[in-house]
Short mmCIF file of C-alpha atoms and ligand atoms in Angstrom, two decimals:
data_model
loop_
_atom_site.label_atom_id
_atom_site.label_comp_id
_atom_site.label_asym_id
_atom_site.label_seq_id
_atom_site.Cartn_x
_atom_site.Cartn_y
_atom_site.Cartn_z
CA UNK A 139 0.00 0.00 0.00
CA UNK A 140 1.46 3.94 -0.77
CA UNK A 141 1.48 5.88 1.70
CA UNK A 142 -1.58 7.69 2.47
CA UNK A 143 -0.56 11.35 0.43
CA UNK A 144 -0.49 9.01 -2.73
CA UNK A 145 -2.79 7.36 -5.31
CA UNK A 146 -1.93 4.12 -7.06
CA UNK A 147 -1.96 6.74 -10.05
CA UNK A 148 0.01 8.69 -8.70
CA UNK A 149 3.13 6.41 -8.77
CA UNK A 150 2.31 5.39 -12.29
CA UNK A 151 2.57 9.24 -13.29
CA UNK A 152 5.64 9.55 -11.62
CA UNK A 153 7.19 6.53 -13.65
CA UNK A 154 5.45 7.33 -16.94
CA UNK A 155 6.06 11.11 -16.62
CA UNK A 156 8.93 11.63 -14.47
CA UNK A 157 6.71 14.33 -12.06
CA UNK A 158 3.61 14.77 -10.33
CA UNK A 159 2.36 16.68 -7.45
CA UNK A 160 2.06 15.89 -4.32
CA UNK A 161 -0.24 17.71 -1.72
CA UNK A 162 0.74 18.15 1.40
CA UNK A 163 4.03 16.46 1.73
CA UNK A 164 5.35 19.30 3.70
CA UNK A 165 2.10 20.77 5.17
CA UNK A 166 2.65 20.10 8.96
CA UNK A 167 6.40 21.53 8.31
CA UNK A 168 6.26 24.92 6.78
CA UNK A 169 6.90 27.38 9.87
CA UNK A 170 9.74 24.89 10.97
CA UNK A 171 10.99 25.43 7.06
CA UNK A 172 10.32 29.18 7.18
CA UNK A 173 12.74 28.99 10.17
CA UNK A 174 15.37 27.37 8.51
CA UNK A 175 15.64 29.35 5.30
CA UNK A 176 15.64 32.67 7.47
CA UNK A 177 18.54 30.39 9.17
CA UNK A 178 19.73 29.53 6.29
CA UNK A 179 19.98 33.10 4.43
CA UNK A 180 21.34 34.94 7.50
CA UNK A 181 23.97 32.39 7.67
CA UNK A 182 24.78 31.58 4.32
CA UNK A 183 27.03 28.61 4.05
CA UNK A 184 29.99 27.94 1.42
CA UNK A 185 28.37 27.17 -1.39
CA UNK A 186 25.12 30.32 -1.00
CA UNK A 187 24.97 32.20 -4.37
CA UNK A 188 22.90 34.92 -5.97
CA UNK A 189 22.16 34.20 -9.49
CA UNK A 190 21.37 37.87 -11.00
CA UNK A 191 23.19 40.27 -13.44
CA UNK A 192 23.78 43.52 -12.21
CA UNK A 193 20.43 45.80 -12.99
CA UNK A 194 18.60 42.87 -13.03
CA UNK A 195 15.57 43.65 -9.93
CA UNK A 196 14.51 41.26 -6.95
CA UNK A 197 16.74 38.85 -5.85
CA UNK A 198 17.29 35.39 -6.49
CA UNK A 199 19.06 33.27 -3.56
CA UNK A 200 20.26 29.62 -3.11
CA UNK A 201 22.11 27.44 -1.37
CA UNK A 202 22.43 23.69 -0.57
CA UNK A 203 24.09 21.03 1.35
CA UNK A 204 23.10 22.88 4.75
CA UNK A 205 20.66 20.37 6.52
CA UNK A 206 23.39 19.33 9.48
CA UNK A 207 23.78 22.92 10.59
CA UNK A 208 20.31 24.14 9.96
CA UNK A 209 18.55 22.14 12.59
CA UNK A 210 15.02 22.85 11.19
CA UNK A 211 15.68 20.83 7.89
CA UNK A 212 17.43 18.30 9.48
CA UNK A 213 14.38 17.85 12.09
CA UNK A 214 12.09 17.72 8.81
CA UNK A 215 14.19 15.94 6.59
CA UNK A 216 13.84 12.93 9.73
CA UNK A 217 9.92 13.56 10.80
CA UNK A 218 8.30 13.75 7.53
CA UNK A 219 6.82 11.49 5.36
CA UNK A 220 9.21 12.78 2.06
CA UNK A 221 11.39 9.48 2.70
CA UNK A 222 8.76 7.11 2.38
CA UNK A 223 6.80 8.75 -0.43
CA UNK A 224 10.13 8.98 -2.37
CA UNK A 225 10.50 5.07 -1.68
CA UNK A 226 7.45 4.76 -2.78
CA UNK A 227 7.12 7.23 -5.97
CA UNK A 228 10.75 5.90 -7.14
CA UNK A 229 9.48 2.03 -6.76
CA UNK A 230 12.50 1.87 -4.08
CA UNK A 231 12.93 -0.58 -1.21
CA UNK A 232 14.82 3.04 0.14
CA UNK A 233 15.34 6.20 0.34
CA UNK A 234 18.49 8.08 0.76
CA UNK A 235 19.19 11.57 1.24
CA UNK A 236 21.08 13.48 -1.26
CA UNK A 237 20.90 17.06 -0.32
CA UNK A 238 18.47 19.89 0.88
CA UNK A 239 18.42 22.83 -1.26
CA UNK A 240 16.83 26.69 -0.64
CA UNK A 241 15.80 28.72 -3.72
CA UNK A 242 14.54 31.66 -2.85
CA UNK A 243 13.39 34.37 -5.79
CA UNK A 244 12.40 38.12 -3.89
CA UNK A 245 9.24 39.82 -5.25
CA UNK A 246 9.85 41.67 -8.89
CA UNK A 247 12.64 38.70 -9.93
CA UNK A 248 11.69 38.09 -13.03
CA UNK A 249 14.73 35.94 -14.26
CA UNK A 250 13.52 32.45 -14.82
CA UNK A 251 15.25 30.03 -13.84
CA UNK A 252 16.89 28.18 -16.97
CA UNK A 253 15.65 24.66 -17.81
CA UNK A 254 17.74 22.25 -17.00
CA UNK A 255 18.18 18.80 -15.69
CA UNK A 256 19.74 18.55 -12.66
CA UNK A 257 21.28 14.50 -13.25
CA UNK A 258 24.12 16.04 -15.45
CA UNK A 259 24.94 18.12 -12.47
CA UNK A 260 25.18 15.51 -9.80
CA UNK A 261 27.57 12.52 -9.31
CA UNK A 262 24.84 9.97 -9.45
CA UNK A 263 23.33 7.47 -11.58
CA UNK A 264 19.96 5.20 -11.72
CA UNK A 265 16.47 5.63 -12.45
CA UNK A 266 15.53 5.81 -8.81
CA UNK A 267 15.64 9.28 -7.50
CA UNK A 268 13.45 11.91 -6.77
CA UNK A 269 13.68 16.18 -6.18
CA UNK A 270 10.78 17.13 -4.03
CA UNK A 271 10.34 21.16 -4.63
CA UNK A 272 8.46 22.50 -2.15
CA UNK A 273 7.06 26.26 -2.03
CA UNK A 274 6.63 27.59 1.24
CA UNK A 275 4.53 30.63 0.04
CA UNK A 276 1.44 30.37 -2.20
CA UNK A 277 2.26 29.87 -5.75
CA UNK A 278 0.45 30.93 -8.39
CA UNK A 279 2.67 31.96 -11.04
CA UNK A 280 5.81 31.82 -9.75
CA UNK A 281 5.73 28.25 -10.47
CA UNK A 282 8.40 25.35 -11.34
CA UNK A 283 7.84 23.50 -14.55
CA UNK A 284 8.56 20.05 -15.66
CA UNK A 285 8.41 18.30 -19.34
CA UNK A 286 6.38 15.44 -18.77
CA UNK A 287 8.60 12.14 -20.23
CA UNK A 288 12.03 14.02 -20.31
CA UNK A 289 13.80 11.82 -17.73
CA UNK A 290 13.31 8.74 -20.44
CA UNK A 291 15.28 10.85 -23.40
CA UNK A 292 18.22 8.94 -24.36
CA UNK A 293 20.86 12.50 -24.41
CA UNK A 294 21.44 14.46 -21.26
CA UNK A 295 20.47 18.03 -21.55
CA UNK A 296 23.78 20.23 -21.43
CA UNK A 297 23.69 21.40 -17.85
CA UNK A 298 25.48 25.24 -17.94
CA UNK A 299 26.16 27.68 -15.14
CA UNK A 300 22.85 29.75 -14.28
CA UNK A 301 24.46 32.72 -13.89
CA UNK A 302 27.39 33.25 -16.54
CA UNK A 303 25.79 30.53 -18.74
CA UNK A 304 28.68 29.15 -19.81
CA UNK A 305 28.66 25.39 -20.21
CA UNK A 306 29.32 22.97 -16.76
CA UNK A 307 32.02 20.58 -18.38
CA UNK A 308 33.70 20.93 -21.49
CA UNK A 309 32.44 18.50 -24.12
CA UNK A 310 29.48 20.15 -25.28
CA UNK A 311 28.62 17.33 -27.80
CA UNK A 312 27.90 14.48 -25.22
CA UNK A 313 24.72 16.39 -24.68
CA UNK A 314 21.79 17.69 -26.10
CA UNK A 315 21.52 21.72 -26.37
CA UNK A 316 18.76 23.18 -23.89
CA UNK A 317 15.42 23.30 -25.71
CA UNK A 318 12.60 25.70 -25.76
CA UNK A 319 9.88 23.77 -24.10
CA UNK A 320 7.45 26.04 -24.80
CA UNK A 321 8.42 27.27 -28.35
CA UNK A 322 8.84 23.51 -29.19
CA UNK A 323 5.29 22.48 -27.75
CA UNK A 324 6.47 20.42 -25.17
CA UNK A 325 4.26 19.14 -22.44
CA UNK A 326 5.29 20.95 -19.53
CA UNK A 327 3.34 20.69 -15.90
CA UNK A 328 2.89 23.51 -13.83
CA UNK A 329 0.65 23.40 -10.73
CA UNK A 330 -0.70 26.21 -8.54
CA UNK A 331 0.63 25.64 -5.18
CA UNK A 332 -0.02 25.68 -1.10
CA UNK A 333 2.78 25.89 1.23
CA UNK A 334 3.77 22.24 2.04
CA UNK A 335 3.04 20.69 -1.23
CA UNK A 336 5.47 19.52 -3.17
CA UNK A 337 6.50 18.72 -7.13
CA UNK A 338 8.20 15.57 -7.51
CA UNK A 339 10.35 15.24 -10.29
CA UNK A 340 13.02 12.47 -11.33
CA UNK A 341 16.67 13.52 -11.77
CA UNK A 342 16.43 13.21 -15.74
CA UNK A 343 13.04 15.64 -15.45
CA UNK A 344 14.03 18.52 -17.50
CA UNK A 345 12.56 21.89 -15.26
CA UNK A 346 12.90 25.41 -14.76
CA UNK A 347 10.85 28.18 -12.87
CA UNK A 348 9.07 31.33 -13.69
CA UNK A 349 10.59 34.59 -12.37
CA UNK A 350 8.59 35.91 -9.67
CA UNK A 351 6.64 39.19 -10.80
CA UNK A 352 4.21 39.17 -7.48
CA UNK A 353 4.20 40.90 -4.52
CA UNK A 354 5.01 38.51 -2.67
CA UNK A 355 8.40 35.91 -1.65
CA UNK A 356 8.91 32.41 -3.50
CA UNK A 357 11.04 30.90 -0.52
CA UNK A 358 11.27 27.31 -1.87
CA UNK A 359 12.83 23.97 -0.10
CA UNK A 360 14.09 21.15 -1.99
CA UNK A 361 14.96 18.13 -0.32
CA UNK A 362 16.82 15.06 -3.16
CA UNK A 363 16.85 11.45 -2.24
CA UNK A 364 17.99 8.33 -4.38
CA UNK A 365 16.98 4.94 -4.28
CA UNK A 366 18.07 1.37 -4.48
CA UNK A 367 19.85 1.66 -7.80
CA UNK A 368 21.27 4.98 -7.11
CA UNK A 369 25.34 4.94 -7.53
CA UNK A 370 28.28 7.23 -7.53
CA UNK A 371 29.42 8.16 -10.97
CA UNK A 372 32.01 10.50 -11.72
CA UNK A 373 31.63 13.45 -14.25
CA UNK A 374 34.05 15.10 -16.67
CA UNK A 375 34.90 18.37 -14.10
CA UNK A 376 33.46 18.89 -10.11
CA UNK A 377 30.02 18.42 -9.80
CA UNK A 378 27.66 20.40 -8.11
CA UNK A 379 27.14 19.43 -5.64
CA UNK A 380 30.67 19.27 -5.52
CA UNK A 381 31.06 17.38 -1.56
CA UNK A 382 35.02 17.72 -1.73
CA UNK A 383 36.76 14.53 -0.42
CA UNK A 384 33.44 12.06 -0.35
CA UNK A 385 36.45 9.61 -1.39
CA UNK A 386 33.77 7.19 -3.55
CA UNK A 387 34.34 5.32 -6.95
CA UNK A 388 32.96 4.75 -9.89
CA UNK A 389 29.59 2.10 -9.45
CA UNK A 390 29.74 2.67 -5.26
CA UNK A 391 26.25 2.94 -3.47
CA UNK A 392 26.29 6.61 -1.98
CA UNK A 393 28.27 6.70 1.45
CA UNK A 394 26.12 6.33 4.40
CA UNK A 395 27.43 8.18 6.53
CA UNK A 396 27.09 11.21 4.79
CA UNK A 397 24.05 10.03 2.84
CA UNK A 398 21.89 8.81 5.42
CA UNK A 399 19.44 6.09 4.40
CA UNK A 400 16.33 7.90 5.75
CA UNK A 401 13.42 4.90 4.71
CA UNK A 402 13.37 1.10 4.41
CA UNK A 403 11.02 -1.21 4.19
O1 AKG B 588 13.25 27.15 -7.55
C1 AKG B 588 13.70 27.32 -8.67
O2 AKG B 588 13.69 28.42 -9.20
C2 AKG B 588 14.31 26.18 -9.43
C3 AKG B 588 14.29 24.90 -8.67
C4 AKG B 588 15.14 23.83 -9.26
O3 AKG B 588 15.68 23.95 -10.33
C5 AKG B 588 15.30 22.59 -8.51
O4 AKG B 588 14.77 22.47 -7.39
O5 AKG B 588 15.99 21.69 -9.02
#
């Protein structure tokens, strides 16, 4: 049986399409996440970036890997029901943790963020992972997007650097160029959103956000697990995340130690 937040269908959508929503994941955790990015921005750790040109308005924050110093993720990462929905939305006997992630985009940003895939980016392989995005303001606009079926394309997406948009790694042939979802008629899922619920979207799910032209903040938590078949890979530069001296090789099952295995059946 899924757990309670999901449908039979929904796990089939997440296989076939590589994202659905889910309602609620986070809903009895948003002040406790609310605490954490406030944490989280006023003590910004290595790796905290701002990814807008000069003259471009609003502001558009993230950072990541910042769940065992912010005690409010790690409290959530370890109370809510995200491990075992992953488990069961990636068809997974487990869920690992990857890495939390705050995105935060100030009223009047209107930079979107670029599409992208975020697998190129990482150090891992498999079909068993999941990103859960979750808003902790109402969205209406401000929204993430995901093209239904990407994570099944045979080509990764060349992943480039969001702010100087130069490419990630060097050999820009072992991957397709970014499309235009829209201008190509893609099908791309956007949802209107509560605080607490949450996108879920495979590693391979290619995704990007609209700029946030409200009034209002788009503070946003991501929390990344992997599954059974998960497995270190290496990449042709640093990834991002980049976790200097993980000491892993090629084909190993993420470290635990670092990686906590959060869900097992
Ligand atoms: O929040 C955003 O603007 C983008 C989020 C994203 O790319 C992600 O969570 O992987």
């Amino acid at each position: 049986m899924p757990h309670a937040l999901l449908t039979p269908d929904d796990i089939a959508t997440y296989q076939r399409d590589g994202v659905v929503v889910v309602r609620g994941l986070f809903a009895d955790h948003v002040e406790t996440l609310r605490d954490g990015v406030a944490r989280n921005m006023a003590e910004p750790g290595p790796y905290a970036a701002e990814n807008l040109k000069a003259g471009e308005g609003g502001r558009f924050f993230d950072d990541y890997c910042n769940w065992q110093r912010i005690p409010e993720f790690e409290q959530v990462i370890r109370s809510s029901p995200a491990a075992e929905v992953a488990a069961d939305l990636m068809q997974s006997d487990s869920a690992q943790l990857f890495h939390d992630h705050v995105l935060v985009k100030e009223p009047g940003t209107s930079k979107a963020t670029p599409w992208h895939q975020d697998g190129p980016y990482y150090f891992v392989e498999g079909r068993q992972t999941v990103s859960f995005w979750c808003p902790l303001d109402p969205v209406t606009q401000a929204t993430l997007r995901c093209v239904a079926g990407s994570h099944l394309w045979d080509k990764p997406v060349l992943p480039t650097r969001w702010l100087s948009e130069e490419n990630f790694y060097p050999d820009e042939s072992a991957y397709m160029p970014v499309p235009d979802p829209d201008a190509q008629g893609m099908d791309v899922r956007e949802w209107a959103l509560e605080p607490g619920d949450a996108v879920a979207f495979n590693y391979g799910t290619l995704h990007g956000a609209r700029g946030n032209n409200s009034d209002t903040r788009r503070r946003a938590f991501s929390l990344r697990l992997v599954g059974d078949d998960a497995r270190y890979t290496t990449r042709p530069g640093p990834t991002s995340p980049p976790f200097p001296g993980h000491d892993m090789e090629q084909g190993q099952r993420l470290r635990e130690d670092w990686f906590p295995v959060l869900f097992r059946r």
